[in-house]
Structure formats: structure tokens, C-alpha cells
mmCIF file of C-alpha atoms in Angstrom:
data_model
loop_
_atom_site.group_PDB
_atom_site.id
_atom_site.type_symbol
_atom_site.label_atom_id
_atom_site.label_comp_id
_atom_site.label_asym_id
_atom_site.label_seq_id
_atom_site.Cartn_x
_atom_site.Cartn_y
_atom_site.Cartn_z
ATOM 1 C CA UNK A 1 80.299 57.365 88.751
ATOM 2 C CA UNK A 2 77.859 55.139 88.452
ATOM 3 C CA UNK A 3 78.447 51.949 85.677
ATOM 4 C CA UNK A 4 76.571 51.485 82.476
ATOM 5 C CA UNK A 5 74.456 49.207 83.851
ATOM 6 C CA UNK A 6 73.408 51.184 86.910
ATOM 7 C CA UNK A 7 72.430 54.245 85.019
ATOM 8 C CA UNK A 8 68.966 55.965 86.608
ATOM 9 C CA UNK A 9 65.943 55.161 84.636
ATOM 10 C CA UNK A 10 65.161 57.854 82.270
ATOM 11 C CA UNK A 11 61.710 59.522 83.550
ATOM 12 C CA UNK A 12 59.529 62.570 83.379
ATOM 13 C CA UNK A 13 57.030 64.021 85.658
ATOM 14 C CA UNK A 14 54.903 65.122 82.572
ATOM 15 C CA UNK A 15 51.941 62.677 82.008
ATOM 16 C CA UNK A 16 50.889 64.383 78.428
ATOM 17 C CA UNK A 17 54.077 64.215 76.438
ATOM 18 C CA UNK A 18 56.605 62.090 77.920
ATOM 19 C CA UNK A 19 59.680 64.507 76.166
ATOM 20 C CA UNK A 20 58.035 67.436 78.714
ATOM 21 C CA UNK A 21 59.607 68.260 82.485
ATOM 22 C CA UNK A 22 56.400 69.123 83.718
ATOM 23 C CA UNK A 23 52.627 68.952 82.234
ATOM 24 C CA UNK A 24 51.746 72.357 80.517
ATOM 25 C CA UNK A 25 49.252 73.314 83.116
ATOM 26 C CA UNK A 26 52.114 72.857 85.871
ATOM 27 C CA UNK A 27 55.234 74.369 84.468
ATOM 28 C CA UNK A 28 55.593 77.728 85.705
ATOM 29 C CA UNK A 29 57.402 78.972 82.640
ATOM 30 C CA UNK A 30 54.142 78.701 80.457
ATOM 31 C CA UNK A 31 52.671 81.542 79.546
ATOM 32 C CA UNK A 32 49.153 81.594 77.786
ATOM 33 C CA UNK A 33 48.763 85.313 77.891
ATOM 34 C CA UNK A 34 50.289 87.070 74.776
ATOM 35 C CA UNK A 35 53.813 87.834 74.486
ATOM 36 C CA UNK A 36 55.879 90.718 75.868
ATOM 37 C CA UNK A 37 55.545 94.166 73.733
ATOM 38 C CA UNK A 38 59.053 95.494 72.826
ATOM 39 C CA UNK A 39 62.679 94.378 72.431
ATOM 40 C CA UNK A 40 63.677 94.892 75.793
ATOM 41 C CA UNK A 41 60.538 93.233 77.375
ATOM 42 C CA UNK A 42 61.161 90.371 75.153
ATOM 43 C CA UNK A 43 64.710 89.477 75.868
ATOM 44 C CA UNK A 44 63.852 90.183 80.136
ATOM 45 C CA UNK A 45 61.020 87.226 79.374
ATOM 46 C CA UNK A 46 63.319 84.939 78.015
ATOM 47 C CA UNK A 47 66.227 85.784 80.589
ATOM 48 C CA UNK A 48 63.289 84.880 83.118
ATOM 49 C CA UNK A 49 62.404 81.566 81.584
ATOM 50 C CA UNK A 50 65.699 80.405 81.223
ATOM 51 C CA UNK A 51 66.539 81.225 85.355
ATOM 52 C CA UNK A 52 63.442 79.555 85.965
ATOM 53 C CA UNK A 53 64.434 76.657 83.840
ATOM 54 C CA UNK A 54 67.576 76.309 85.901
ATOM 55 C CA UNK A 55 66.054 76.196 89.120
ATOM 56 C CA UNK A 56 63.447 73.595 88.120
ATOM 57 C CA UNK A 57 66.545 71.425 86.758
ATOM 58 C CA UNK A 58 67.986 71.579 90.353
ATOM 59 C CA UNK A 59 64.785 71.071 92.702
ATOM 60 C CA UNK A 60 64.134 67.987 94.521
ATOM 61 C CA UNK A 61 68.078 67.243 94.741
ATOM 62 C CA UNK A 62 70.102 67.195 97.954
ATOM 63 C CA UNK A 63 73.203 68.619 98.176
ATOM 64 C CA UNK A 64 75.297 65.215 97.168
ATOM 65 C CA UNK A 65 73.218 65.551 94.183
ATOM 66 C CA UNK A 66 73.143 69.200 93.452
ATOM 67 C CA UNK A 67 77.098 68.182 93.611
ATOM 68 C CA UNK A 68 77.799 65.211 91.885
ATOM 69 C CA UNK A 69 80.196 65.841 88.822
ATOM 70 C CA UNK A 70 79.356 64.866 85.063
ATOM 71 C CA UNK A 71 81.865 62.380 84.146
ATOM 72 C CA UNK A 72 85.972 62.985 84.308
ATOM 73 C CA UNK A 73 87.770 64.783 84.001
ATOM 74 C CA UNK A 74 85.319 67.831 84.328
ATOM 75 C CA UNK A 75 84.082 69.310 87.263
ATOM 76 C CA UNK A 76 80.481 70.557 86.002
ATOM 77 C CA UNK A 77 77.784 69.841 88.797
ATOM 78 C CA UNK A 78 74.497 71.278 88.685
ATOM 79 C CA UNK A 79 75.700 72.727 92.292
ATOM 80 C CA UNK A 80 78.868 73.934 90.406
ATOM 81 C CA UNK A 81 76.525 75.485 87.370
ATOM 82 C CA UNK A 82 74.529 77.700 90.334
ATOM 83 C CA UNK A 83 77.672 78.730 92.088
ATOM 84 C CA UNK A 84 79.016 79.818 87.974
ATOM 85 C CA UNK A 85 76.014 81.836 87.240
ATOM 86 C CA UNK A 86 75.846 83.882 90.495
ATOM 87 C CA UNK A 87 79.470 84.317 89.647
ATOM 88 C CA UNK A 88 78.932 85.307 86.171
ATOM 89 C CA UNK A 89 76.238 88.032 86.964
ATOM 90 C CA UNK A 90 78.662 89.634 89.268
ATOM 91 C CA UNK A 91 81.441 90.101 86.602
ATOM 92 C CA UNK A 92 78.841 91.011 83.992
ATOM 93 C CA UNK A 93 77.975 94.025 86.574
ATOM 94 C CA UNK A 94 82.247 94.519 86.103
ATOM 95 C CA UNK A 95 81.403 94.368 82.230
ATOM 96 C CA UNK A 96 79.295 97.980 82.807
ATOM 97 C CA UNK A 97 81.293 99.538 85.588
ATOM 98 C CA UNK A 98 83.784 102.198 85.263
ATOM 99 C CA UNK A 99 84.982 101.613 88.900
ATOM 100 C CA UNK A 100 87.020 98.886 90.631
ATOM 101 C CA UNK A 101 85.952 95.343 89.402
ATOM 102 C CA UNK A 102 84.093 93.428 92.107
ATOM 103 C CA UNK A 103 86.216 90.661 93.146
ATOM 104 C CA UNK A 104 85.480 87.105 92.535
ATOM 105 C CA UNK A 105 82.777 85.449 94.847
ATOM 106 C CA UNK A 106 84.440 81.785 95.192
ATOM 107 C CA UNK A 107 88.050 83.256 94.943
ATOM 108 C CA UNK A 108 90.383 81.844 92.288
ATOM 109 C CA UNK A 109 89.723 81.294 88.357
ATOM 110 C CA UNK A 110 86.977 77.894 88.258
ATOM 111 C CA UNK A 111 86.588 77.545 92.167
ATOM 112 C CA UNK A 112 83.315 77.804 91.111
ATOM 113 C CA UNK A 113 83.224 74.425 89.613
ATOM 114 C CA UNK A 114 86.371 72.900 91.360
ATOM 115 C CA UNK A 115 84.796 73.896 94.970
ATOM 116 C CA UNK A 116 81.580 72.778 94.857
ATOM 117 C CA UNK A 117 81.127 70.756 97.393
ATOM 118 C CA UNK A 118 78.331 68.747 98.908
ATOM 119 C CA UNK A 119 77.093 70.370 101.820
ATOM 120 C CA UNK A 120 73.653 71.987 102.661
ATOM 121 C CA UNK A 121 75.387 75.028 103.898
ATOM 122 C CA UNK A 122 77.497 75.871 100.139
ATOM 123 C CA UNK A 123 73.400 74.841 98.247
ATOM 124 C CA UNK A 124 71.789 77.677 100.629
ATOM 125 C CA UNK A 125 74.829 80.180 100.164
ATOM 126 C CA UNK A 126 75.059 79.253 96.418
ATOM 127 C CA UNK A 127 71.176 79.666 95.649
ATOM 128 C CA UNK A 128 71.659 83.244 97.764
ATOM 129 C CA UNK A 129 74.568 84.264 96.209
ATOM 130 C CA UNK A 130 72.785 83.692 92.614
ATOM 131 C CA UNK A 131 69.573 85.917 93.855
ATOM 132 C CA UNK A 132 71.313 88.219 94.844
ATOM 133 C CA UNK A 133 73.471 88.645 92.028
ATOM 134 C CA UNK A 134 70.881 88.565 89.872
ATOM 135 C CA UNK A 135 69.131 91.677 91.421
ATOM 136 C CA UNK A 136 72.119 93.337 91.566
ATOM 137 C CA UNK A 137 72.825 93.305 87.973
ATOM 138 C CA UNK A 138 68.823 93.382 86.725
ATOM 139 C CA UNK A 139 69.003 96.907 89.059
ATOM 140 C CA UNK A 140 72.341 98.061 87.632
ATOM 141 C CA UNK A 141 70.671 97.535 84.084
ATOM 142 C CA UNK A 142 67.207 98.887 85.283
ATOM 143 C CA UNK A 143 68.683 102.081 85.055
ATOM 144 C CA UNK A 144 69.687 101.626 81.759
ATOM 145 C CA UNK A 145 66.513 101.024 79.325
ATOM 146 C CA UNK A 146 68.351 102.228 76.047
ATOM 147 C CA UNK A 147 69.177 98.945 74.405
ATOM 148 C CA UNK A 148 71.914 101.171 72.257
ATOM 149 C CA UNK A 149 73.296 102.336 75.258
ATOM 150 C CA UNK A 150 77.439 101.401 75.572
ATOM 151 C CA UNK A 151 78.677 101.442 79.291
ATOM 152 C CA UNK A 152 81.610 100.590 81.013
ATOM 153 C CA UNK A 153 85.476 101.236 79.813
ATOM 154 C CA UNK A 154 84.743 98.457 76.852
ATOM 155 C CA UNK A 155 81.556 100.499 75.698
ATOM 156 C CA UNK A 156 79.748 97.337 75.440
ATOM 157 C CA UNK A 157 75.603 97.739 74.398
ATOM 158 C CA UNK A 158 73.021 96.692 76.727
ATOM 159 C CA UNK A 159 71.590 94.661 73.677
ATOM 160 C CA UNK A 160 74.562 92.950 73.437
ATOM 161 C CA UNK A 161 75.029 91.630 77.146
ATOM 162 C CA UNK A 162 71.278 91.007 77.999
ATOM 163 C CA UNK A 163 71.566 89.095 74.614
ATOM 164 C CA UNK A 164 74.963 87.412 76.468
ATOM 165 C CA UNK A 165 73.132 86.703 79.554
ATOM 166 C CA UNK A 166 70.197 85.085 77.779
ATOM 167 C CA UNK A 167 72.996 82.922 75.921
ATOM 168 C CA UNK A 168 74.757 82.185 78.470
ATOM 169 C CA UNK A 169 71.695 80.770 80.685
ATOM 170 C CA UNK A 170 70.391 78.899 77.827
ATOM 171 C CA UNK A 171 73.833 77.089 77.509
ATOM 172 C CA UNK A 172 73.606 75.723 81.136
ATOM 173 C CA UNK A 173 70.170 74.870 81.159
ATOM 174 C CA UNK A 174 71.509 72.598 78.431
ATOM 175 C CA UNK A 175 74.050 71.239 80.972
ATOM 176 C CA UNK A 176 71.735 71.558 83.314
ATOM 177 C CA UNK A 177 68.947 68.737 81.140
ATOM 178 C CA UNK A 178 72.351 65.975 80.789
ATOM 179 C CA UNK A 179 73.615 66.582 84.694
ATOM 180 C CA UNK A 180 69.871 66.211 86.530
ATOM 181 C CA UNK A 181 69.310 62.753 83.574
ATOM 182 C CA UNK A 182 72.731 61.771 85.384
ATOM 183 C CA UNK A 183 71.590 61.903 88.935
ATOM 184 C CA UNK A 184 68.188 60.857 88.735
ATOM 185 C CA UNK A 185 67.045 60.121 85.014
ATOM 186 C CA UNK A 186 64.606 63.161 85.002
ATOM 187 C CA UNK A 187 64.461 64.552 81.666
ATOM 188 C CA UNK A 188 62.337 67.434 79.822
ATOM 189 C CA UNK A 189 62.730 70.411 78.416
#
């Protein structure tokens, strides 16, 4: 951990408002057309902006960055965040099944976090395992539109955990803004 003295110069890559990760006309999350038509199209946009968001936190990192922890004692890396997410979408999927839970991807309860290592190999297999994942459960929830609908043996509403998922993304990519102003002193929204 670096000292107080040797923190990373806070920067942005924006040139027309310095609070900004990216200049309007180059962040792919802006969207000049007019906004989605329905509830369900709605909370799918802001699902997609907040995965996008993610993804923009981590690029340009290598994998020591991607997997260099916050401060102690915790074990949150943006590498560990990635590795959380493609985790969470799986049990989500478990949320809405009446079958067999899927088991875990990275094994026991926070190896998620606590295994995240720095090495290429665990970024490519982490950013894979979170596509995937994500299909998987978009598909599983493709097939059901009714927002009202309850599945699974809790009878929890598709509302309810596309609503989760949307929190849940948003809360990272709020972890995501302090861990990427750690490594390198990149901020923006």
C-alpha cells in the first residue's frame, strides 16, 4: 500500500468537465436517442449502463492492478469485484430455479475476493466467467417478461431481482470509482 505521500495523482481522461471519466461524445454509456419505452426496457438499460460502467472502471489495468486490494484488512480488488459479480449472476440464476443450485464458481464462501490473484490467466477467466454468467441469467430471465412473475421455491418477482441486480451493480461501480482512484488516480463517474 502505497504511503500518503505517494498516492497517484488524481486525473480524468475527460477534457470538458474534469469530474467526467470520459468526454460525452466518447463514453459509450451516453445515449442521445430517447429513453427506453416500458418498465422492463428501462431497468435492462440501466442494468446495461451499470456493466458497462464496470468494465470501463477496469480497462487499461494489468492484472497486478486489476488485483491490488483497497486498504486492510479487506480484500476488495477491482479483479476481486469481476470475479464477485460473475459469481453473483450465477446464484441469482439459483434465486429462480426450482432444481439443484449451481455450485459456486471460485469454491468456498468469499474466494471470490480472498483468491484473486494477479495473473493474466485468473483476468481472462474472470472477465469470461462474468460474460458468460451474465447471458446465462439475461436468457433464464428472457423467458420471463412478466415483471409480476414469482419463480423459484422463494417465489421471488422478476421486478424485484432485476431491481437487485441493478442495485447490486450500482454498489460496485461505486467500489469500483475509489479502487481504480487507488491504482492509478483515474476518477469520473
Amino acid at each position: 500500500m502505497a504511503g500518503m505521500s505517494e498516492r497517484p495523482e488524481r486525473w480524468s481522461q475527460a477534457s470538458v468537465y474534469p469530474d467526467m471519466w470520459a468526454d460525452p461524445d466518447d463514453d459509450p454509456r451516453n445515449n442521445d436517442g430517447v429513453s427506453p419505452d416500458g418498465e422492463l426496457a428501462t431497468l435492462a438499460d440501466f442494468l446495461s449502463g451499470y456493466r458497462l460502467t464496470l468494465r470501463m472502471k477496469c480497462e487499461g489495468l494489468d492484472a497486478e492492478q486489476l488485483a491490488r486490494r483497497s486498504v486492510p484488512p479487506s480484500t476488495m480488488s477491482l479483479l476481486g469485484l469481476v470475479r464477485h459479480l460473475a459469481e453473483d449472476e450465477r446464484d441469482w440464476r439459483n434465486w429462480i430455479s426450482e432444481g439443484e443450485p449451481l455450485p459456486k464458481l471460485y469454491g468456498r464462501r468469499d474466494a471470490d475476493f480472498d483468491e484473486a490473484v494477479a495473473d493474466q490467466a485468473q483476468v481472462d477467466a474472470a472477465f469470461a466467467d462474468l460474460e458468460r454468467e451474465q447471458a446465462a441469467t439475461d436468457a433464464a430471465l428472457a423467458r420471463h417478461p412478466d415483471l409480476g412473475e414469482r419463480l423459484g421455491k422463494d417465489g421471488i418477482a422478476v421486478r424485484e431481482l432485476l431491481v437487485h441486480r441493478i442495485e447490486e451493480y450500482a454498489r460496485h461501480c461505486g467500489h469500483a470509482d475509489l479502487l481504480r482512484e487507488c491504482v492509478d488516480g483515474r476518477v469520473g463517474q
